[in-house]
PDB file of C-alpha atoms in Angstrom:
ATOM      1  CA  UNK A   1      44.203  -8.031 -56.455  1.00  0.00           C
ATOM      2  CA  UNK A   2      41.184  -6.717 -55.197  1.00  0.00           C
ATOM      3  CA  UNK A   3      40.066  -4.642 -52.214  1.00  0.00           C
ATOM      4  CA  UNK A   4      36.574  -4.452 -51.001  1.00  0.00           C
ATOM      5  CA  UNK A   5      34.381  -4.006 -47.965  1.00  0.00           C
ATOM      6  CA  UNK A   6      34.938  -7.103 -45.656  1.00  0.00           C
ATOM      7  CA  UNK A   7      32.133  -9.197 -44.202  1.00  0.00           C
ATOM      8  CA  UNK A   8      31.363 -11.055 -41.524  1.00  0.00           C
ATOM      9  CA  UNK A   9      31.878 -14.720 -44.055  1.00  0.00           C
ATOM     10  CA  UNK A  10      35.809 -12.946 -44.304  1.00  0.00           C
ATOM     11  CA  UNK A  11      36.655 -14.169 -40.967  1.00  0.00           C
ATOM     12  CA  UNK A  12      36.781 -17.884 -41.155  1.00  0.00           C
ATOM     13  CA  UNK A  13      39.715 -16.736 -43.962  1.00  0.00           C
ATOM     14  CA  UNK A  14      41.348 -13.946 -42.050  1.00  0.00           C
ATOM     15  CA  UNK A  15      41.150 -15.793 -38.112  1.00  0.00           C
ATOM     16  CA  UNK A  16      44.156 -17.875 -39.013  1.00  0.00           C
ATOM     17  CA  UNK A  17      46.409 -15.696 -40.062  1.00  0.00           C
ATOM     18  CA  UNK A  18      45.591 -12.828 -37.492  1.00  0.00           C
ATOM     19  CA  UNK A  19      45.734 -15.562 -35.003  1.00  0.00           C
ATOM     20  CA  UNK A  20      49.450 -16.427 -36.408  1.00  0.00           C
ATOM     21  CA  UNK A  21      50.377 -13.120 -36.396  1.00  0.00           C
ATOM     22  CA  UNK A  22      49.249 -11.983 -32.795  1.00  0.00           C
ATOM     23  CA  UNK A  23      50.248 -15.149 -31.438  1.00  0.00           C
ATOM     24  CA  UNK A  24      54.054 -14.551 -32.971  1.00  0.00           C
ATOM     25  CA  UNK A  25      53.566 -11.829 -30.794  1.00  0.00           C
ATOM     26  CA  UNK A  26      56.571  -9.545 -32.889  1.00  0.00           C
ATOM     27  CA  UNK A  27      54.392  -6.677 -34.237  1.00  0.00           C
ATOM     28  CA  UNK A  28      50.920  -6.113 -32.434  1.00  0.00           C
ATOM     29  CA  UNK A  29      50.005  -4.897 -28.645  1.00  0.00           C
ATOM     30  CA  UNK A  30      47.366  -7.096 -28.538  1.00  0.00           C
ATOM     31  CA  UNK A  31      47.546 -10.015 -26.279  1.00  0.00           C
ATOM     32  CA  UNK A  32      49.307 -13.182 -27.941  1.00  0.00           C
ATOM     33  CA  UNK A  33      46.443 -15.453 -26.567  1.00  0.00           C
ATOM     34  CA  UNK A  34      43.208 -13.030 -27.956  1.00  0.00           C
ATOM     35  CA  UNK A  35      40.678 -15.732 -28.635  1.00  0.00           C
ATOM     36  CA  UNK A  36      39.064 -16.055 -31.940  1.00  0.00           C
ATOM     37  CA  UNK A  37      35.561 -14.359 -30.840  1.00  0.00           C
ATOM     38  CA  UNK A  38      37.245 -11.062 -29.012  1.00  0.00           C
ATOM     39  CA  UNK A  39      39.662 -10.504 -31.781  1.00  0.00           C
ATOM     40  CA  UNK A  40      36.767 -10.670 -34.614  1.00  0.00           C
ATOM     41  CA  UNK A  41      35.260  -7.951 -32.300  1.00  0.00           C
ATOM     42  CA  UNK A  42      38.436  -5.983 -32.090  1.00  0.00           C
ATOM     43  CA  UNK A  43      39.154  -6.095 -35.809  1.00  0.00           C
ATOM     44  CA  UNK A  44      35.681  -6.244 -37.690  1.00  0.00           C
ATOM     45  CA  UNK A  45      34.350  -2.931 -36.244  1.00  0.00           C
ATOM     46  CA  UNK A  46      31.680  -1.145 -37.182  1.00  0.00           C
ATOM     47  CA  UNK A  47      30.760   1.569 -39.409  1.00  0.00           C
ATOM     48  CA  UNK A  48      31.801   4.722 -39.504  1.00  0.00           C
ATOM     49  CA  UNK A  49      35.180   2.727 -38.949  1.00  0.00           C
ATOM     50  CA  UNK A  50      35.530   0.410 -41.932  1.00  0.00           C
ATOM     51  CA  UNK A  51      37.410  -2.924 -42.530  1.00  0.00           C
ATOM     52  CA  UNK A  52      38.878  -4.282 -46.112  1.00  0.00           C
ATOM     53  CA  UNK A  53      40.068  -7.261 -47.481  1.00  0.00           C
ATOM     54  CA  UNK A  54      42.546  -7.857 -50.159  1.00  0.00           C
ATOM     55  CA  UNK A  55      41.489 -11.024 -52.244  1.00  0.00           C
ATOM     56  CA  UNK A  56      43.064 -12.732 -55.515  1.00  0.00           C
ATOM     57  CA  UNK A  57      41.360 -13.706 -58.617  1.00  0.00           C
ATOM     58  CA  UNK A  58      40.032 -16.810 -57.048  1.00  0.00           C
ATOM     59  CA  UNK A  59      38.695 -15.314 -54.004  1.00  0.00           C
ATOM     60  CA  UNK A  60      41.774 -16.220 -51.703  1.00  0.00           C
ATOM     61  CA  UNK A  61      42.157 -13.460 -48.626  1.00  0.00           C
ATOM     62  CA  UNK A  62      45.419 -12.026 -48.989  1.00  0.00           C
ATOM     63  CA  UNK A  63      45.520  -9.360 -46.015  1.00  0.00           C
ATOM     64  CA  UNK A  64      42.864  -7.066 -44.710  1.00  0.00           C
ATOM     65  CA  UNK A  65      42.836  -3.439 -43.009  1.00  0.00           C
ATOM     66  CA  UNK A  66      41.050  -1.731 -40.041  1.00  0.00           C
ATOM     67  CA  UNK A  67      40.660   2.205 -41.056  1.00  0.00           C
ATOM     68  CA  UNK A  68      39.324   4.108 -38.275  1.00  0.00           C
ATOM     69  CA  UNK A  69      39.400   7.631 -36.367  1.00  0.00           C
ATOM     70  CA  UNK A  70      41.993   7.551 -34.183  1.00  0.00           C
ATOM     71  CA  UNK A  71      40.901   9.874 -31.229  1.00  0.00           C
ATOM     72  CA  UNK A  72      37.359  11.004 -30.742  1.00  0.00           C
ATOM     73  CA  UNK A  73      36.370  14.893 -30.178  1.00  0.00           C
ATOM     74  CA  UNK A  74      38.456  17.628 -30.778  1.00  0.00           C
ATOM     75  CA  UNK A  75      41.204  15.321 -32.057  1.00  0.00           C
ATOM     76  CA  UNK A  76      38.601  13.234 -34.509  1.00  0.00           C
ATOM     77  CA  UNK A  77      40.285  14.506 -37.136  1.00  0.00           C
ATOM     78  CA  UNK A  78      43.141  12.291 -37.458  1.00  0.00           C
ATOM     79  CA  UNK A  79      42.816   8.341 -38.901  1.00  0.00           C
ATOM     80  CA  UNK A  80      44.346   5.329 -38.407  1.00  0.00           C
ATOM     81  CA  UNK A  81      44.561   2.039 -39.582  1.00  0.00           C
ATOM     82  CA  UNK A  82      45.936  -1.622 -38.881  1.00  0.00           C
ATOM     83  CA  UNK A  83      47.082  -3.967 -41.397  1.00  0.00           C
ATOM     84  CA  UNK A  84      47.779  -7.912 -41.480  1.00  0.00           C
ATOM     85  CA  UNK A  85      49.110  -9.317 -44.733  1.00  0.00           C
ATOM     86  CA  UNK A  86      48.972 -13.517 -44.729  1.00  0.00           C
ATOM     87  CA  UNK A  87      52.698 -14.427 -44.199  1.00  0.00           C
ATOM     88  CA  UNK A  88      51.744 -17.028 -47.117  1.00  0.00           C
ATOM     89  CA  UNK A  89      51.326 -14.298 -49.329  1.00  0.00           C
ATOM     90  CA  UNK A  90      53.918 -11.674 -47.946  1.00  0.00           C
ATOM     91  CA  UNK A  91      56.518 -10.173 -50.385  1.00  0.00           C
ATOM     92  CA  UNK A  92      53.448  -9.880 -52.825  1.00  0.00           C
ATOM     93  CA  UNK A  93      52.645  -5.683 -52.521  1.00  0.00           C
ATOM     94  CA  UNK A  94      49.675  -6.704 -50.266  1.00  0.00           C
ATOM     95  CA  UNK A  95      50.149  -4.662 -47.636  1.00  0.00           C
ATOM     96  CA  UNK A  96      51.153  -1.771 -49.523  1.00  0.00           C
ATOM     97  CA  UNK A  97      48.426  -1.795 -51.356  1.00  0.00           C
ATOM     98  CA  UNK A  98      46.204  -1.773 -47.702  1.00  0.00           C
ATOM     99  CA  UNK A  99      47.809   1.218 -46.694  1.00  0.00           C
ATOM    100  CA  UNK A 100      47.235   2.997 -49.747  1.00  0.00           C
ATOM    101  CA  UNK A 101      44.129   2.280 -50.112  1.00  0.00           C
ATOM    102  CA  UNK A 102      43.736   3.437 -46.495  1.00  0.00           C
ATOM    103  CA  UNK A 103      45.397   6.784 -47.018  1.00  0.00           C
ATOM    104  CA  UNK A 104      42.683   7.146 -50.072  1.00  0.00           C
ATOM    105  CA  UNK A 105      40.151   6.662 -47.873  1.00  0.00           C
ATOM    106  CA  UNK A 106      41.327   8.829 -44.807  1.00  0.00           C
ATOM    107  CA  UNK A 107      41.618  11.597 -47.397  1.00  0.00           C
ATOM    108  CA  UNK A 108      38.173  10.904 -49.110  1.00  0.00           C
ATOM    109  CA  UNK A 109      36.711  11.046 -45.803  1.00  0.00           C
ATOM    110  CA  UNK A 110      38.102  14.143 -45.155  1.00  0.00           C
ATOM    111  CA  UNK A 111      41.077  13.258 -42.297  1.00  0.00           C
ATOM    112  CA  UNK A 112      43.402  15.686 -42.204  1.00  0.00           C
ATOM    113  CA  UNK A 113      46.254  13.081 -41.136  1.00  0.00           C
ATOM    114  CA  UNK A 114      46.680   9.678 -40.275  1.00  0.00           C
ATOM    115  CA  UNK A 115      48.605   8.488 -37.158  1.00  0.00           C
ATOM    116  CA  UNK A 116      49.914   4.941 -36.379  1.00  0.00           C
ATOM    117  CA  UNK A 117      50.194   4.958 -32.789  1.00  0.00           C
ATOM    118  CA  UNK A 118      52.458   1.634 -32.228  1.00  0.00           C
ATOM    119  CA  UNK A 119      54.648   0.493 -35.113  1.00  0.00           C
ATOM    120  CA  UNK A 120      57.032  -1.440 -33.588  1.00  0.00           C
ATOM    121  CA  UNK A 121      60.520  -0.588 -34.491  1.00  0.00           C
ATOM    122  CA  UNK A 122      61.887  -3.877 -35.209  1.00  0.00           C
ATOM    123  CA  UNK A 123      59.301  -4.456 -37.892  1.00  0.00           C
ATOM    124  CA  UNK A 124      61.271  -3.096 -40.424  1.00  0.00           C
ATOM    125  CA  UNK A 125      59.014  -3.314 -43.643  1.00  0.00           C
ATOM    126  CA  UNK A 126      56.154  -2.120 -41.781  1.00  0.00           C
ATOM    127  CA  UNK A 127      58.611   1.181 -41.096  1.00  0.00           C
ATOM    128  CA  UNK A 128      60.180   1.253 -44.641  1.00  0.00           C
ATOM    129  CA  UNK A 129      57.119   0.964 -46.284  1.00  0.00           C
ATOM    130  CA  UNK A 130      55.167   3.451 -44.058  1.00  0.00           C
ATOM    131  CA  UNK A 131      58.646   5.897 -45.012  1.00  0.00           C
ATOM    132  CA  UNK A 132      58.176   5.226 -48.620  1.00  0.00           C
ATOM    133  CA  UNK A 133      54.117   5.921 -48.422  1.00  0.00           C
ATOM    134  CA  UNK A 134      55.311   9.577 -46.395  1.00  0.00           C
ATOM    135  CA  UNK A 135      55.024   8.891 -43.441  1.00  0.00           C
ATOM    136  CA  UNK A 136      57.359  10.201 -40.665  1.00  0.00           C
ATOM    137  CA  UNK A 137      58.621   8.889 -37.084  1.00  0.00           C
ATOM    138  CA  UNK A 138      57.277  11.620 -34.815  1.00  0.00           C
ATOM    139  CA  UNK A 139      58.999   9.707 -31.667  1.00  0.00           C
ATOM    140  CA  UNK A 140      59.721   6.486 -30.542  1.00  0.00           C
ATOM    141  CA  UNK A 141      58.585   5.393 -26.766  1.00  0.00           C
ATOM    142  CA  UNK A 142      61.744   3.742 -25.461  1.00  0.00           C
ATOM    143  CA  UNK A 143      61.442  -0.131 -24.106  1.00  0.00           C
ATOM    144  CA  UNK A 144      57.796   0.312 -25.403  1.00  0.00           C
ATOM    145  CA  UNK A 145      57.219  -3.121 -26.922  1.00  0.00           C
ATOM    146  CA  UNK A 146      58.443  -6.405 -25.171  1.00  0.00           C
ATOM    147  CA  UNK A 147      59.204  -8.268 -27.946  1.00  0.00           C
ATOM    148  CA  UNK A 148      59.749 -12.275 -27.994  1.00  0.00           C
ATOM    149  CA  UNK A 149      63.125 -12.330 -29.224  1.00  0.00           C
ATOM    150  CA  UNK A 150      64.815  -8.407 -29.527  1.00  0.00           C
ATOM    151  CA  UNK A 151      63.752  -7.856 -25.697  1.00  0.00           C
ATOM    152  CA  UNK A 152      62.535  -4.614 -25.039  1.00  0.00           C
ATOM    153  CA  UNK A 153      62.359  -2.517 -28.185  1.00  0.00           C
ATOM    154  CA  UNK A 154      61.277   0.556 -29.135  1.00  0.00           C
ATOM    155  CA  UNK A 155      57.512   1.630 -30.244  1.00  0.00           C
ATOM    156  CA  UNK A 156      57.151   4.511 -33.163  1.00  0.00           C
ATOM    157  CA  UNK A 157      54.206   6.953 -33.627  1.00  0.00           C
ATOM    158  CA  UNK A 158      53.905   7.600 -37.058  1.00  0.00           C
ATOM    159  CA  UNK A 159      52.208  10.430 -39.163  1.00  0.00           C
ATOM    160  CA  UNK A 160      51.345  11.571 -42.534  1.00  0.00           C
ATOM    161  CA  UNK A 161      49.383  14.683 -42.988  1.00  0.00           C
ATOM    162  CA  UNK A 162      46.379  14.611 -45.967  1.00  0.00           C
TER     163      UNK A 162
END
């Protein structure tokens, strides 16, 4: 697997399975009907923020990663970062491999700490993987998240210091 720099050609691969995945409407807070031009907006973001892509030997988009600052000003010193992994190719280390690579990056750029602001708590491999990488549940905002199936569930911030 390889991670590079996404580009604008990425998002005829990615659109489908970001559109699955916000649709499915189970681990994002963005709106389940985002169309296709808003959400490239929302995900393929300029620099200094900076997008990946995890590809195969044959090209194939596996999963891809928004890195960014998470607060401006005084508080610019913290990152964050979003990840969708193609639920064709879950199971695979994708998405552990995007948030490592994002970490890397965070601490190259000089972050002192990433934050996830919204990890949902019933996405449980998102949580035990973000556990395993070091990161810690700082609190959870009760009834946070209206999820399709669990109801109201809980929403974690997350942290990791560099």
């Amino acid at each position: 697997m390889l991670i590079r720099e996404a580009t604008i050609e990425d998002w005829p691969a990615i659109w489908p399975f970001f559109h699955q995945i916000v649709a499915a409407g189970e681990t994002f807070t963005y709106p389940p009907d985002l169309g296709r031009q808003e959400a490239r907006e929302w995900w393929l973001v300029p620099a200094p923020s900076r997008v990946v892509v995890a590809v195969d030997d044959s090209g194939t988009v596996l999963g891809t990663a928004k890195m960014n600052r998470n607060h401006l000003g005084n508080s610019s010193h913290i990152a964050s970062a979003s990840y969708m992994v193609d639920p064709a190719h879950s199971g695979r280390g994708v998405g552990r491999a995007l948030c490592e690579y994002s970490v890397e990056w965070a601490r190259a750029a000089g972050f002192r700490a990433m934050q996830f602001n919204a990890v949902v708590e019933t996405n449980v491999h998102a949580v035990r993987l973000y556990r395993k990488l070091g990161f810690e549940v700082l609190g959870t905002l009760p009834e946070g998240f209206n999820h399709p199936v669990e109801g109201y569930v809980g929403l974690h911030v997350m942290h990791k210091a560099l």
